N, CA, C and O of each residue as an XYZ file, in Angstrom:
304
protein
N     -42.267      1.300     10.673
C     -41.007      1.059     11.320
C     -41.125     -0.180     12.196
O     -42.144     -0.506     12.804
N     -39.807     -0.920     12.189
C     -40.115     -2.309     13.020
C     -40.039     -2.011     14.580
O     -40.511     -2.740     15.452
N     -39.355     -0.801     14.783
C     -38.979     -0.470     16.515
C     -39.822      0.533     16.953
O     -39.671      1.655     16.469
N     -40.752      0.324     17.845
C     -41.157      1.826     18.147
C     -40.394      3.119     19.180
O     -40.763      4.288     19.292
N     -38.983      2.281     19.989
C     -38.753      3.322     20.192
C     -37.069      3.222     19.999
O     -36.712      2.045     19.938
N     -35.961      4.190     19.890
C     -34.846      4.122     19.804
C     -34.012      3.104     20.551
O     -32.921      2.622     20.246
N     -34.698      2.916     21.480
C     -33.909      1.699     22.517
C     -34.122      0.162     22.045
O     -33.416     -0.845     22.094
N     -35.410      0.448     21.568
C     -35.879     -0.960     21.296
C     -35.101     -1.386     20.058
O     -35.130     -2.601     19.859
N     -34.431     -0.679     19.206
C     -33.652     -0.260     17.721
C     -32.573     -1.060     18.443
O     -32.444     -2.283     18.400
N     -31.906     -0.293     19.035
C     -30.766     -1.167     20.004
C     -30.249     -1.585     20.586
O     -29.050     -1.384     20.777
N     -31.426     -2.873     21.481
C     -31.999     -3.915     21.881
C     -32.610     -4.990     20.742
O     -33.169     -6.056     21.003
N     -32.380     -4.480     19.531
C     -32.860     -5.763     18.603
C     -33.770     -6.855     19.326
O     -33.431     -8.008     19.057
N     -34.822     -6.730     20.162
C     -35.194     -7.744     20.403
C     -34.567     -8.764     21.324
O     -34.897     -9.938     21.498
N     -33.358     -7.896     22.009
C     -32.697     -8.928     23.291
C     -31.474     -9.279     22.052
O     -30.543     -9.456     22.838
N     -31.061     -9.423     21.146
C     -30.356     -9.878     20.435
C     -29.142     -8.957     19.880
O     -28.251     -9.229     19.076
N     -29.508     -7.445     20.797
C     -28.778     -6.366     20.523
C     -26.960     -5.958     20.667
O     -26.269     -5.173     20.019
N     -26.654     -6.805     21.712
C     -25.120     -7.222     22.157
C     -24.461     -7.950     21.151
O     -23.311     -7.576     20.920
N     -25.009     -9.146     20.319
C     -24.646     -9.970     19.047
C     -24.648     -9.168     17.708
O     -23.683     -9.211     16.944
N     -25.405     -8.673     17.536
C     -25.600     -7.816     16.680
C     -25.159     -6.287     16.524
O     -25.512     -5.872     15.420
N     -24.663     -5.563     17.096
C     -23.872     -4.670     17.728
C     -22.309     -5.103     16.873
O     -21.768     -4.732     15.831
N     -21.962     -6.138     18.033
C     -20.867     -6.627     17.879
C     -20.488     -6.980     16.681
O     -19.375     -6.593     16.324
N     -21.146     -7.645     15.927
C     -21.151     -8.148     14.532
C     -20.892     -6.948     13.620
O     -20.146     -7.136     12.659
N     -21.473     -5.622     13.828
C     -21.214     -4.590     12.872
C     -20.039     -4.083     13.465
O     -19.501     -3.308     12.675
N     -19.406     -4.193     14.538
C     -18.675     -3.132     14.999
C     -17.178     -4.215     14.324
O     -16.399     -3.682     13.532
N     -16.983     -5.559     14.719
C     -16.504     -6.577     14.047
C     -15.962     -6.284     12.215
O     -14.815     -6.216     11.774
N     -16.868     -6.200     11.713
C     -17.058     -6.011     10.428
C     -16.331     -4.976     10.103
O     -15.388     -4.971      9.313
N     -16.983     -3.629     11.020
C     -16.573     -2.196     10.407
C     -14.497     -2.287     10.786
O     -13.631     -1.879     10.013
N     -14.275     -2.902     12.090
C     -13.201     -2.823     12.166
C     -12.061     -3.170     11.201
O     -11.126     -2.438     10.877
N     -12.377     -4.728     10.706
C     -11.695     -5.529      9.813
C     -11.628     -4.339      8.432
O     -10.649     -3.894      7.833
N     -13.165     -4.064      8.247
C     -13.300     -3.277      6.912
C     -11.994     -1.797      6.643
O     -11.383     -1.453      5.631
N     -11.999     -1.148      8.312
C     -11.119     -0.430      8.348
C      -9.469     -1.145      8.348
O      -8.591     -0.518      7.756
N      -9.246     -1.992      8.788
C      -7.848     -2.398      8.776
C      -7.705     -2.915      7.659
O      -6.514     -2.885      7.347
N      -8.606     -3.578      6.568
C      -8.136     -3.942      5.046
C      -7.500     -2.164      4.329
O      -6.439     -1.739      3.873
N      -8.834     -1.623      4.588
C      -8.564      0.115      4.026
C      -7.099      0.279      4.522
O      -6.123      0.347      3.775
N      -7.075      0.324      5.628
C      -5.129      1.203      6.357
C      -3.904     -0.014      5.490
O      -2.805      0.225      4.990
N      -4.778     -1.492      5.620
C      -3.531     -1.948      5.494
C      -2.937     -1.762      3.804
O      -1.774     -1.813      3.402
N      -4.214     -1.534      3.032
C      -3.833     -1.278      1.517
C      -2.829     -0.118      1.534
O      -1.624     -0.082      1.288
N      -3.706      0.809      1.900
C      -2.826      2.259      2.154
C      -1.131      1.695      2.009
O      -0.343      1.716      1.063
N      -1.030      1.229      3.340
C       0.463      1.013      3.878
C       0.625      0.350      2.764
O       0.892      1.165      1.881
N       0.602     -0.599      2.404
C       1.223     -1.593      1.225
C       1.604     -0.787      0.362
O       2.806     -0.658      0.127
N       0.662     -0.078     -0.286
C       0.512      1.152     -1.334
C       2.198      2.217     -1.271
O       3.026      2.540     -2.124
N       2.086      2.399     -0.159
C       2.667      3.681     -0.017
C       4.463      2.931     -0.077
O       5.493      3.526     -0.395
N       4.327      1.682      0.290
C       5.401      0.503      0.256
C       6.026      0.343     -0.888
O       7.230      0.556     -1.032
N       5.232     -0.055     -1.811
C       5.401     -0.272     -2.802
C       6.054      0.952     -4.324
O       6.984      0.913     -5.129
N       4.935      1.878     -4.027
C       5.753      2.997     -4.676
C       7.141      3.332     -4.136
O       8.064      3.409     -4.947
N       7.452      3.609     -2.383
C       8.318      3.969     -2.588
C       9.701      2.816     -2.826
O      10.823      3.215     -3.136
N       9.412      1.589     -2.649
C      10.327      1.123     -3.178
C      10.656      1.084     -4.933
O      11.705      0.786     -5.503
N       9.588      1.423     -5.398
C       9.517      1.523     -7.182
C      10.596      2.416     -7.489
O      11.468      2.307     -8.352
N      10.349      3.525     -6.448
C      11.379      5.093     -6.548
C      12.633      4.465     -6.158
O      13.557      4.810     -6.896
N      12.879      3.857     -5.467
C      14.010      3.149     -5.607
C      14.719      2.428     -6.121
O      15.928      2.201     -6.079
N      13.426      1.850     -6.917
C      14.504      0.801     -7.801
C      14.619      1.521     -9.216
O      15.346      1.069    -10.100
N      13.901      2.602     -9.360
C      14.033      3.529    -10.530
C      15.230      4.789     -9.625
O      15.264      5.832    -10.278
N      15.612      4.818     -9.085
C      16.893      5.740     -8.927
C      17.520      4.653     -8.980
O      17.673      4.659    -10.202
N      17.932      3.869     -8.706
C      18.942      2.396     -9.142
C      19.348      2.457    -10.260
O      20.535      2.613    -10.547
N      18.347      2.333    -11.131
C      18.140      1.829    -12.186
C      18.727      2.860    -13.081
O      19.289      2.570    -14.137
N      18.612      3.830    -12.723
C      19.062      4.969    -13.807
C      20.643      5.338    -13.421
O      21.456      5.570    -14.315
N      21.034      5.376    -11.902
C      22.282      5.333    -11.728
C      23.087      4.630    -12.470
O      24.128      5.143    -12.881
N      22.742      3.299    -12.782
C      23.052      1.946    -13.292
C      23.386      2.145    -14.898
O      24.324      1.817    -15.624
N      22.058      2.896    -15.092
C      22.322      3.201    -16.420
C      23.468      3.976    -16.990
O      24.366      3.624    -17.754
N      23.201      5.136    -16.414
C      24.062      6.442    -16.936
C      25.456      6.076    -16.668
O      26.373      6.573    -17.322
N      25.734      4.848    -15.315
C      26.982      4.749    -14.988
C      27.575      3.807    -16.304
O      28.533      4.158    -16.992
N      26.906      2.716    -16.474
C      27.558      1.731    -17.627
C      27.737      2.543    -18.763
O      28.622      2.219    -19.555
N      26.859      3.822    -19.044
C      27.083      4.374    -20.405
C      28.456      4.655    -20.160
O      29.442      3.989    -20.476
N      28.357      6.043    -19.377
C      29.751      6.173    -19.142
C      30.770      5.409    -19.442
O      31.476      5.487    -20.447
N      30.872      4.416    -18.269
C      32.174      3.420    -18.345
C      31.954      2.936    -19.727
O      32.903      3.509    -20.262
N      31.265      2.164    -20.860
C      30.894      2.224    -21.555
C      31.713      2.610    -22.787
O      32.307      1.935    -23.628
N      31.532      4.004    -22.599
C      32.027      5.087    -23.282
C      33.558      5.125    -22.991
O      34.504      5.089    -23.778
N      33.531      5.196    -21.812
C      35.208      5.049    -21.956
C      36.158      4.003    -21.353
O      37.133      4.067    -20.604
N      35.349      2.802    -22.105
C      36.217      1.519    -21.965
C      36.172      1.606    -24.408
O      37.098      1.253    -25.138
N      34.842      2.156    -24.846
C      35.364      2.355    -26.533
C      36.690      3.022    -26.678
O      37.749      2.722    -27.230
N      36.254      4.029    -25.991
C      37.576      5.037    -26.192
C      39.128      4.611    -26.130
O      40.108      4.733    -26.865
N      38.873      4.107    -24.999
C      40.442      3.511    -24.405
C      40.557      2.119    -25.639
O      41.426      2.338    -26.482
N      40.057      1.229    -25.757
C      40.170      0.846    -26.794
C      40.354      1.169    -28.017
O      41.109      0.614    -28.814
N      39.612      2.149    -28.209
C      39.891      2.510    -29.827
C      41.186      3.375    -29.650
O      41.578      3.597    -30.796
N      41.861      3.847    -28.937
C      43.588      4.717    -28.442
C      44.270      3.284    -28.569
O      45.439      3.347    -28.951
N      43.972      2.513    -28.423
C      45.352      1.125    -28.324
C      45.508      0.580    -29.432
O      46.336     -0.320    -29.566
């Protein structure tokens, strides 16, 4: 082992405050990429659900009208 005792582990050699920091740095960013995917994620589907209830409103409505703009035509 390079430390012989737990303190000396984190004290790195006097270099322990830089180094500390550097992981704690890291781990943070690492966590806010993780949350911020999440959020995006959760963004994104639910706008999908939205544009797929749109989309089908959209649909079923033009059939309809559709349907009875043939009709009314084919009566004249």
């Amino acid at each position: 082992m390079a430390f012989a005792t737990f303190g000396e582990f984190l004290a790195m050699g006097g270099h322990g405050p830089y180094v500390w920091a550097a992981w704690a740095v890291t781990a943070a960013l690492l966590g806010g990429i993780v949350l911020h995917a999440r959020s995006e994620r959760r963004h994104l589907l639910r706008h999908l659900q939205r544009r797929a209830r749109r989309e089908r409103r959209l649909v079923g409505g033009e059939a309809t009208v559709s349907h009875q703009r043939g009709a009314h035509n084919d009566d004249t």
